[in-house]
Short mmCIF file of C-alpha atoms and ligand atoms in Angstrom, two decimals:
data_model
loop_
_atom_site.label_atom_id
_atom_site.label_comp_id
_atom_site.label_asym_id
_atom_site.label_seq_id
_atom_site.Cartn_x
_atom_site.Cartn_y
_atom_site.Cartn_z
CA UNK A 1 7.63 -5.06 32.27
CA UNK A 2 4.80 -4.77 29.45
CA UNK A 3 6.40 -2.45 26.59
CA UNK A 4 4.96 0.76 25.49
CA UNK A 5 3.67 0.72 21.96
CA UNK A 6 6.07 2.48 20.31
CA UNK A 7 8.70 0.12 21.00
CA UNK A 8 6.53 -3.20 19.89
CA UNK A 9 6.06 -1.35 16.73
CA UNK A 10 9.72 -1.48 16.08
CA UNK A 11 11.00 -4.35 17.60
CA UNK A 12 8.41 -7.34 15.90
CA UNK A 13 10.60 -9.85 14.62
CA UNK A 14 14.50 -8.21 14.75
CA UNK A 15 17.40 -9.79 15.18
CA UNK A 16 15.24 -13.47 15.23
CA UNK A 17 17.75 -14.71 12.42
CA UNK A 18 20.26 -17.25 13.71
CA UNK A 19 21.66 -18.01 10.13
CA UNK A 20 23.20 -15.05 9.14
CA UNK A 21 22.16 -12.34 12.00
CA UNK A 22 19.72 -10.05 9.95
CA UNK A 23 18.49 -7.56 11.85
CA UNK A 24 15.28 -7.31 10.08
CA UNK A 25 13.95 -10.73 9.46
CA UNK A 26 13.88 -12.34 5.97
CA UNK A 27 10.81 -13.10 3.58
CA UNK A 28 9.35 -16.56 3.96
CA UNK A 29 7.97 -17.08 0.97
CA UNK A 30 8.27 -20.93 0.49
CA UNK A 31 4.60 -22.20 0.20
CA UNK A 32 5.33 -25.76 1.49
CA UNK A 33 8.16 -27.37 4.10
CA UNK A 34 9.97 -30.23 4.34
CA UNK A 35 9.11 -33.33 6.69
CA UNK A 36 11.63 -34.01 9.04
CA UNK A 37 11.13 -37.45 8.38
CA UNK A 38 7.94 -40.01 7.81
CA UNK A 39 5.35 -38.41 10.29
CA UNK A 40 7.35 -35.86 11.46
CA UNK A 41 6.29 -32.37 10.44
CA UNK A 42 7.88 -29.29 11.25
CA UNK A 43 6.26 -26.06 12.86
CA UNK A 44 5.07 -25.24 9.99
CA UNK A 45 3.77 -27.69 7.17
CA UNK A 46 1.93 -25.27 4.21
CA UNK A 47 1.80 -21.32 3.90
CA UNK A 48 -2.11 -20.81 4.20
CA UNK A 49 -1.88 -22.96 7.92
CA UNK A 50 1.11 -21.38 9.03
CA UNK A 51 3.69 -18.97 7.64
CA UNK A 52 6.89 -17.24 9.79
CA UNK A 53 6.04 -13.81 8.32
CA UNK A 54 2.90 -13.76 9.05
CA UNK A 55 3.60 -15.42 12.30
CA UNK A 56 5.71 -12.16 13.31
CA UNK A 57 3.07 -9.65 12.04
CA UNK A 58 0.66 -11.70 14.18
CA UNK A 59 2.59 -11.81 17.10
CA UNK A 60 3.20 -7.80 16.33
CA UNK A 61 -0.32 -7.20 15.87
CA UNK A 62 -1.37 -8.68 19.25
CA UNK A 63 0.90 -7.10 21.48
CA UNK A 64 0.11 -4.24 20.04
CA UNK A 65 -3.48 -4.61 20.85
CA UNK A 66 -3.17 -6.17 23.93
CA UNK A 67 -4.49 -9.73 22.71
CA UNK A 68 -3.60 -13.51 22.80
CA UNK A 69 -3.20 -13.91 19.14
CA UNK A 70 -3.69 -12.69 15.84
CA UNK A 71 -4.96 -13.90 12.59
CA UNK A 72 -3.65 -11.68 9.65
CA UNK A 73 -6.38 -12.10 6.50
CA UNK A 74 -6.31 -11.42 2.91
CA UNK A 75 -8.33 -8.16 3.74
CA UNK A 76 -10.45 -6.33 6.36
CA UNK A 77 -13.44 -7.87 5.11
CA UNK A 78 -12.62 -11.37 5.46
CA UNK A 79 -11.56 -10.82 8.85
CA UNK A 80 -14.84 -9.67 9.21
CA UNK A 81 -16.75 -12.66 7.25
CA UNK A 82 -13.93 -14.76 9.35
CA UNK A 83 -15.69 -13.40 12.46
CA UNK A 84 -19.36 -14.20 11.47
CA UNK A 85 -18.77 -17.23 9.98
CA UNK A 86 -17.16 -18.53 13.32
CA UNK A 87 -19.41 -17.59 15.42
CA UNK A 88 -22.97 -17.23 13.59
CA UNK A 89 -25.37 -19.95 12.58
CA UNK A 90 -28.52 -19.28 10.94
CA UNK A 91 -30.80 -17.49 13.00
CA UNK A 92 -28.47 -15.93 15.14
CA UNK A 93 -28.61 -12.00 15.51
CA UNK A 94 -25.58 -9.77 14.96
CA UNK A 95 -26.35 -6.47 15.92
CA UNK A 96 -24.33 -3.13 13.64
CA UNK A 97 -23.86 -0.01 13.56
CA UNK A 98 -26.68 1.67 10.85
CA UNK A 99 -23.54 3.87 9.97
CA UNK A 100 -20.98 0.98 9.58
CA UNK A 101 -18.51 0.61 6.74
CA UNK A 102 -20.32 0.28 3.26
CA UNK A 103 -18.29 -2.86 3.22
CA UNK A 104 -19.49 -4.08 6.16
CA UNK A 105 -22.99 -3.39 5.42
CA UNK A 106 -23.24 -5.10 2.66
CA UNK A 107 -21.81 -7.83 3.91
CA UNK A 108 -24.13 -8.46 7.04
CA UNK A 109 -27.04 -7.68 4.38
CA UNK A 110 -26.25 -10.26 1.73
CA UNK A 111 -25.66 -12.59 4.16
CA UNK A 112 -28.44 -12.08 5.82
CA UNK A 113 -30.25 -12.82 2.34
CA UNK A 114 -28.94 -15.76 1.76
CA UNK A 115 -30.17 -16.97 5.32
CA UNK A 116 -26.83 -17.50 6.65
CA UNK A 117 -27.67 -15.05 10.21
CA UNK A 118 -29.79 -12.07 10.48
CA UNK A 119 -28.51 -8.29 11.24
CA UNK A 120 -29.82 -5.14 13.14
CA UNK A 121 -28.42 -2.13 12.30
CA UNK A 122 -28.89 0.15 14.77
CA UNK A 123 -27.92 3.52 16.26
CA UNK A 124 -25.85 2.61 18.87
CA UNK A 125 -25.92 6.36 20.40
CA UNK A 126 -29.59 5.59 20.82
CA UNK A 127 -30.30 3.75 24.37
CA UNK A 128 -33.64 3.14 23.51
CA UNK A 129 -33.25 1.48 20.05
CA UNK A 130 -30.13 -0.13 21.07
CA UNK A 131 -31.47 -1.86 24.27
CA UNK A 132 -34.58 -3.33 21.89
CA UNK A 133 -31.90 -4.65 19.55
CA UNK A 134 -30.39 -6.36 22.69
CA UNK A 135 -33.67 -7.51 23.55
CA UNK A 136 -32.97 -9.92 20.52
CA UNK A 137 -30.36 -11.72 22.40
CA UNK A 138 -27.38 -11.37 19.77
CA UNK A 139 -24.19 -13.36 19.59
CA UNK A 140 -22.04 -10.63 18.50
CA UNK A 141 -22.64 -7.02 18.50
CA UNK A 142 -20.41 -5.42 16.16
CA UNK A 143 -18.96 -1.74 17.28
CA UNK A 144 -17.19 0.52 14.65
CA UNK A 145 -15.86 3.74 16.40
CA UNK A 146 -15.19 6.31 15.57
CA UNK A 147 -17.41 5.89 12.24
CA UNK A 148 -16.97 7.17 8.42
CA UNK A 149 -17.17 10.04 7.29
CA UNK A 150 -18.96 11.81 10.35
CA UNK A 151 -16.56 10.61 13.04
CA UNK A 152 -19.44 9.72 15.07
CA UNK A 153 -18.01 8.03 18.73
CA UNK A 154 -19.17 4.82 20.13
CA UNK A 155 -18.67 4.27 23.61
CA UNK A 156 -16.95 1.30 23.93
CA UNK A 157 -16.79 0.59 27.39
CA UNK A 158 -20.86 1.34 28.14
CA UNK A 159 -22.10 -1.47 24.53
CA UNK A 160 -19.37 -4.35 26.18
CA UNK A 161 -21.03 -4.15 29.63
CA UNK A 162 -24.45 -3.97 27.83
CA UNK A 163 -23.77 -6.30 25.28
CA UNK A 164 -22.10 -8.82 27.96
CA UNK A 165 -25.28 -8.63 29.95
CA UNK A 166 -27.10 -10.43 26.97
CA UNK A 167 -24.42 -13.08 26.73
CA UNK A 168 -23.05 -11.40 23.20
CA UNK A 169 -19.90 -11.42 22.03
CA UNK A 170 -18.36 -7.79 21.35
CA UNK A 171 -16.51 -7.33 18.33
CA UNK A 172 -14.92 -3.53 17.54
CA UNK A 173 -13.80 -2.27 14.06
CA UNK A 174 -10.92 0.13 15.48
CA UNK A 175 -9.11 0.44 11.79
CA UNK A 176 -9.66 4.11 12.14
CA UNK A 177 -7.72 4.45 15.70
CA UNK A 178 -5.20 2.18 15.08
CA UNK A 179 -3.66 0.66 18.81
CA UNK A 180 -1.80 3.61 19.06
CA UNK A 181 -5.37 6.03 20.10
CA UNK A 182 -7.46 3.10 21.56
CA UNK A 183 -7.45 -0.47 22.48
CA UNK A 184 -10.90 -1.50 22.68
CA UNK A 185 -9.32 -4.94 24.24
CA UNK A 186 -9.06 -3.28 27.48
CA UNK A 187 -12.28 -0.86 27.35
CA UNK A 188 -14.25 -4.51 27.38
CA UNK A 189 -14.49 -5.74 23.64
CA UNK A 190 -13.63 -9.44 23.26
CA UNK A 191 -12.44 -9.16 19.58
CA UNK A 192 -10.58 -6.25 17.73
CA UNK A 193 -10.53 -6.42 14.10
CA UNK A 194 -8.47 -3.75 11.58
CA UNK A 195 -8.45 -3.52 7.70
CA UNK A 196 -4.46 -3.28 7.59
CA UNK A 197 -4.93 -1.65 4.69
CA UNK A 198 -5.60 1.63 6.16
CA UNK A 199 -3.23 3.45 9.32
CA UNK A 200 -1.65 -0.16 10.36
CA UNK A 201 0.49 -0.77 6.73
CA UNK A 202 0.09 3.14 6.40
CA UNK A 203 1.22 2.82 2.96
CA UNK A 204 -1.28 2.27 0.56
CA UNK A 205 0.28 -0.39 -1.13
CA UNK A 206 -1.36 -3.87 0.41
CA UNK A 207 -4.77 -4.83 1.45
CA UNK A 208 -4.58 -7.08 4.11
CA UNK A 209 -7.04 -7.70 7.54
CA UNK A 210 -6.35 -8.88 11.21
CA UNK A 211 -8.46 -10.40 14.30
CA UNK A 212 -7.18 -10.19 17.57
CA UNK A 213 -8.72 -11.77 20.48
CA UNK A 214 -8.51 -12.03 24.15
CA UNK A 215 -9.30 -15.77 24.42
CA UNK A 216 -7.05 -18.45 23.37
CA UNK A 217 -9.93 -21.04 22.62
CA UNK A 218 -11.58 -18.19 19.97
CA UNK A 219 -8.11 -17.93 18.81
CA UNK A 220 -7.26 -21.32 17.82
CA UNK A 221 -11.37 -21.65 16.48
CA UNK A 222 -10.53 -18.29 14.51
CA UNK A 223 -7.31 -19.83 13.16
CA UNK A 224 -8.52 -23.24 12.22
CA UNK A 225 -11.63 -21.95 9.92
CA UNK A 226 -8.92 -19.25 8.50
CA UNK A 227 -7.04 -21.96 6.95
CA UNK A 228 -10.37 -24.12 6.18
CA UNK A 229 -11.74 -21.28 3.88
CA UNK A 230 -8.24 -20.20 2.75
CA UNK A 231 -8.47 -16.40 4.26
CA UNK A 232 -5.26 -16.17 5.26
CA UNK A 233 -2.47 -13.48 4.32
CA UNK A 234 -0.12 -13.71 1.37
CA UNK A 235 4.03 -13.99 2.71
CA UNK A 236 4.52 -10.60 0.65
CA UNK A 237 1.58 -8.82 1.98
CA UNK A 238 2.68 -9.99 5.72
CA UNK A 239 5.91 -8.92 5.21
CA UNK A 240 4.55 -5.38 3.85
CA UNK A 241 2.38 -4.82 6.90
CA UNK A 242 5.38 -5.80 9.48
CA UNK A 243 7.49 -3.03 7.81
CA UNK A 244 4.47 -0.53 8.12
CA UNK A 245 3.89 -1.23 11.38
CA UNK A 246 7.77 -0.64 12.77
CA UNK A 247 6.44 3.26 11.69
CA UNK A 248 3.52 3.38 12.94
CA UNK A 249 3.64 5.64 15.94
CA UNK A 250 5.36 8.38 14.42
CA UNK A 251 2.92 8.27 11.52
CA UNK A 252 -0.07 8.87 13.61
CA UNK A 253 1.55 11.14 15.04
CA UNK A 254 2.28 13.34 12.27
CA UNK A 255 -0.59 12.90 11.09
CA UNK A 256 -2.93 13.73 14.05
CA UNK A 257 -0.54 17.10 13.89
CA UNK A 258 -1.23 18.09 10.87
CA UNK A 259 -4.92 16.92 11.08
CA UNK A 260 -5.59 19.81 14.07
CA UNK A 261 -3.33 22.48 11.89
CA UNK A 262 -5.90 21.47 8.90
CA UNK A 263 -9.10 22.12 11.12
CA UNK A 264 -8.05 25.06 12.47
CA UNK A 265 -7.37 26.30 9.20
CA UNK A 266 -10.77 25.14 7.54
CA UNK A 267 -12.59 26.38 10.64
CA UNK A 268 -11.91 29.40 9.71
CA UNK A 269 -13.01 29.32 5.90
CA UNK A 270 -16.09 31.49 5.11
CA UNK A 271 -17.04 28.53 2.49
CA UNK A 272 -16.93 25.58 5.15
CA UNK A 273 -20.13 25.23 6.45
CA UNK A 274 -19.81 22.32 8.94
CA UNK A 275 -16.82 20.47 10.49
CA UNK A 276 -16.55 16.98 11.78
CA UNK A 277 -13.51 16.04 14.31
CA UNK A 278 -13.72 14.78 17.29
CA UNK A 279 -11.34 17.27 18.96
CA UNK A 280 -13.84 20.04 18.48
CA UNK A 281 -15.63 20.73 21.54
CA UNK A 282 -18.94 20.95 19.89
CA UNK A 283 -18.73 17.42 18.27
CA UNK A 284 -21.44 15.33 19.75
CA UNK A 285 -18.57 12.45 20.64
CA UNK A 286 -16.63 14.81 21.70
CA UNK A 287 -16.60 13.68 25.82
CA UNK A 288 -16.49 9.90 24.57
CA UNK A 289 -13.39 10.18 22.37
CA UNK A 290 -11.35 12.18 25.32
CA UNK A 291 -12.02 9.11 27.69
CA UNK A 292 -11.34 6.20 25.48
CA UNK A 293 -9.01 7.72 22.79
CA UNK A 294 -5.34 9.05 23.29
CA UNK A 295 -5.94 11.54 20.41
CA UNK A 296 -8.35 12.54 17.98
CA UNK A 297 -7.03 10.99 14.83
CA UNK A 298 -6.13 11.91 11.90
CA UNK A 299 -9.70 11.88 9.91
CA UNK A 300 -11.99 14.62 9.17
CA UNK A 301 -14.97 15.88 7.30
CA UNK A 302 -16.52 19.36 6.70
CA UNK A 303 -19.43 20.77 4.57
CA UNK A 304 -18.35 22.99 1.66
CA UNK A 305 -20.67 25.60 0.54
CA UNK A 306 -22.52 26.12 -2.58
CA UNK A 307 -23.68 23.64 -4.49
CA UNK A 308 -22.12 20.71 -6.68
CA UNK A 309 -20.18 22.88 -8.89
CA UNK A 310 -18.14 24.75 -6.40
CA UNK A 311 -17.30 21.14 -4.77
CA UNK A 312 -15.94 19.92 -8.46
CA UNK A 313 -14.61 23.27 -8.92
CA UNK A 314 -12.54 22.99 -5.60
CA UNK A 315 -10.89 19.69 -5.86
CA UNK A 316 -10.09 20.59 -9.43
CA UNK A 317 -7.52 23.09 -7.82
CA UNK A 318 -6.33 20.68 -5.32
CA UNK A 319 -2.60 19.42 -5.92
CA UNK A 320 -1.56 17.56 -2.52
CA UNK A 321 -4.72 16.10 -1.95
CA UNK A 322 -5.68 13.15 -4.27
CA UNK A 323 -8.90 11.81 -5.10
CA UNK A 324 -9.51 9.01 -4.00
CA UNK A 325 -11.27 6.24 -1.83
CA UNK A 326 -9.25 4.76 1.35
CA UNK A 327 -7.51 6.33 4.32
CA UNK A 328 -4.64 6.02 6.87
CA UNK A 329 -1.95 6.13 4.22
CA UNK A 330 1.39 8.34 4.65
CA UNK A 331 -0.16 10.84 1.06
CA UNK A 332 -3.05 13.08 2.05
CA UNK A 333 -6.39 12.21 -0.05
CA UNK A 334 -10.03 13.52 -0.09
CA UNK A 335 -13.02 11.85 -0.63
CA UNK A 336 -16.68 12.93 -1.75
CA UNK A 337 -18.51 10.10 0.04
CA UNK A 338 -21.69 10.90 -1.74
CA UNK A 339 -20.49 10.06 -5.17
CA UNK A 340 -17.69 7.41 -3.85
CA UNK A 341 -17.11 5.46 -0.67
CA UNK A 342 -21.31 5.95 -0.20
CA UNK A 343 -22.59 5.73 -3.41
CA UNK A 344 -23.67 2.08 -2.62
CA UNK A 345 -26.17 3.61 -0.11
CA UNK A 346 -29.61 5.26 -1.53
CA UNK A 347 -30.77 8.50 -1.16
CA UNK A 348 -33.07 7.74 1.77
CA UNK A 349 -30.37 5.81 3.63
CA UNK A 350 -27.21 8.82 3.09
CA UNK A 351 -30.00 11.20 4.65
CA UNK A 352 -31.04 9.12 7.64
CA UNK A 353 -26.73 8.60 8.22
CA UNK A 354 -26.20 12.53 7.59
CA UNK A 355 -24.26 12.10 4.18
CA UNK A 356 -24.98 15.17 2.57
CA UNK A 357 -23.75 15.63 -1.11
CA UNK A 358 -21.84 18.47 0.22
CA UNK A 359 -19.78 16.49 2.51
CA UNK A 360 -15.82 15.82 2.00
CA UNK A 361 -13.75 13.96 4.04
CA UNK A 362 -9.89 14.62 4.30
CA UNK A 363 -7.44 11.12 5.37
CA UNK A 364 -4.43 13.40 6.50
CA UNK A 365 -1.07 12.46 5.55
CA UNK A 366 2.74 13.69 6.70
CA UNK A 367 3.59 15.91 3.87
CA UNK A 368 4.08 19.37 5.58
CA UNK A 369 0.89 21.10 7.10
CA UNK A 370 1.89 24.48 5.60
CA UNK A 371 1.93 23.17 2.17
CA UNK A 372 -1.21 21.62 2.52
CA UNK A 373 -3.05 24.44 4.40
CA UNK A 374 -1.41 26.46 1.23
CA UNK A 375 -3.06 24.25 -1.40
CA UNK A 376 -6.59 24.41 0.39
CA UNK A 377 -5.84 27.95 0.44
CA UNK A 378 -5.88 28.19 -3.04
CA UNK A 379 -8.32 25.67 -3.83
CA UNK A 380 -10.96 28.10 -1.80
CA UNK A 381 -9.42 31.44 -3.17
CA UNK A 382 -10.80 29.83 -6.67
CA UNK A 383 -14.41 28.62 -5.43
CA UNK A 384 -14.57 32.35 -3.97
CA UNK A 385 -14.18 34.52 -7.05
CA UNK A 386 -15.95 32.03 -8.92
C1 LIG B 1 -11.52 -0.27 4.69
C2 LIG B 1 -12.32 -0.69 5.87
C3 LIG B 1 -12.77 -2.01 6.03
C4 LIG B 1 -12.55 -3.07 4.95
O1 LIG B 1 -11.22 -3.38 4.80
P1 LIG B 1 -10.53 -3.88 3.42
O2 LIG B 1 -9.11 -4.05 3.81
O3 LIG B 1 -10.77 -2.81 2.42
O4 LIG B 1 -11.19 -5.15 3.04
C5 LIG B 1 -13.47 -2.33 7.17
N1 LIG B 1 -13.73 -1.41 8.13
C6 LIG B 1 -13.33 -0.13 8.01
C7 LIG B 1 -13.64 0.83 9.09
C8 LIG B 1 -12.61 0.27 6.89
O5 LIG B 1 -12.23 1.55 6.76
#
């Protein structure tokens, strides 16, 4: 019988030890192996090939996502320049969200520079301007849902069919979901890809990336050039990310908790002009998210009032709520994407994607909802008699 996710989350890689019977499995960190003789290698022959701890977070990371295999990667963006440069030549079209990870962005743009395939971003909520960018015939079209900071849905299901009709491949960002809120595997997307860094190691204290794929032949092609360009995840890293995972459920859990007790609370804030969170009936996604998600998440965003200086003012007050870039982590942090994860973007480009400089966005952590609705309390007590 296939296993729920909670229980794959905890039981990657126990009790595998035949030596001494550790429950949890050791380290590997040896970066070479022995031959069993002249010609004969073992399973595994050098650490950037083939490594066991990063063969059990693989093997963790596609059951949990419903794949045939998994390659973990130094980060989420060479999984995602592990992706392209599989299956792009030059000329070929990969087609993006126009609202995609800065990362991301930049990377289908400078490669696109240096002639090595061309991109379309694109507004993927936009059947008009979506169906002329399929007109293009891409290999891959590359799905990022929901997106950052507006939380903006994708329907998954509705691009794969579209895509598939155009012969594309369908590749879907789903590090903000995690496999415990959606599996974009079984809405229709051939390849799931995660920065680790974020909900899956939940920790803030690796950066590591993972494809997943459905087909065993993409797999092995995916594996191969992983090695060939030296991609692959560190022992330490791997080993960091299997521990994450065996906690991931709860997490998200917690976190999705105390994400709802935080919007209800900032709803209701004279000084909070506009929220973002897919929950909220009024959020254009809204109808998406409830039929491909199993929750809303744990991310949101809201427009303070007031200017600049009652934004600085505010998260000067702020205690449990650090500054800082990055998301998914067990610590609640806040972010002023205008000034820091968007400040790569111009002017013209955070106005056509809705960043307004009086946007914040809030990664929820597991500290105690009542201490952090108390600290926002305060925070907006001080912007008021300001
Ligand atoms: C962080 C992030 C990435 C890039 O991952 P790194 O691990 O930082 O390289 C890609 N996509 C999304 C949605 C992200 O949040």
């Amino acid at each position: 019988m296939m296993k729920k996710t909670a229980t794959i989350a905890i039981h990657n890689g126990l009790n595998e030890d035949t030596q001494f019977g550790c429950v949890v499995p050791p380290i590997y960190l040896s970066s070479t192996y022995n031959f069993l003789e002249f010609n004969q290698p073992r399973a595994h022959d050098y650490s950037r090939r083939g490594n066991p701890t990063r063969d059990m977070v693989q093997k963790a990371l596609a059951e949990l996502e419903g794949g045939v295999g998994a390659v973990v990667t130094s980060s989420g963006m060479s999984a995602i320049h592990l992706i392209c440069t599989v299956f792009l030549k030059p000329g070929d079209v990969i087609v993006a969200p126009h609202d995609c990870y800065g990362g991301s962005y930049r990377l289908f743009n400078s490669q696109q520079e240096r002639g090595a395939y061309r991109v379309i971003f694109v507004d993927q909520n936009d059947d008009i301007a979506l169906k002329q960018a399929l007109a293009h015939q891409p290999k891959i079209v590359f799905i990022e849902t929901p997106s950052n900071p507006l939380l903006r849905i994708t329907d998954i299901q509705k691009i794969s069919e579209l895509a598939h009709q155009q012969g594309a491949l369908v590749v879907a960002d789903n590090t903000f979901m995690s496999p415990v809120l959606q599996k974009p595997l079984a809405l229709g997307a051939d390849i799931v890809v995660h920065s680790c860094t974020k909900y899956l190691n939940g920790h803030s204290d690796i950066v590591a990336g993972v494809v997943i794929c459905q087909c065993q032949k993409q797999l092995e092609e995916l594996s191969w050039w992983a090695n060939n360009i030296g991609v692959t995840s560190g022992a330490f890293d791997s080993y960091l990310l299997l521990r994450g995972i065996r906690t991931l459920v709860p997490r998200i859990r917690l976190q999705q908790e105390n994400a709802q007790a935080l919007v209800a609370f900032l709803q209701a804030q004279p000084l909070v002009e506009k929220m973002y969170y897919p929950a909220l009936e009024n959020h254009v996604g809204h109808q998406i998210a409830k039929k491909q998600q199993q929750g809303f998440g744990a991310m949101l965003s809201f427009e303070l009032k007031g200017g600049l200086d009652v934004i600085k003012l505010f998260l000067s007050q702020l205690t449990l709520f650090t500054l800082a870039e990055s998301l998914g982590g067990v610590e609640t942090l806040i972010c002023h994407p205008a000034t820091m994860t968007h400040a790569g973007m111009s002017e013209e480009a955070k106005k056509t994607a809705g960043i307004s400089p009086s946007l914040l966005r809030i990664s929820v952590g597991i500290e105690d909802s009542q201490d952090l609705i108390n600290d926002l309390q305060s925070a907006f007590d001080a912007a008021t008699k300001r």
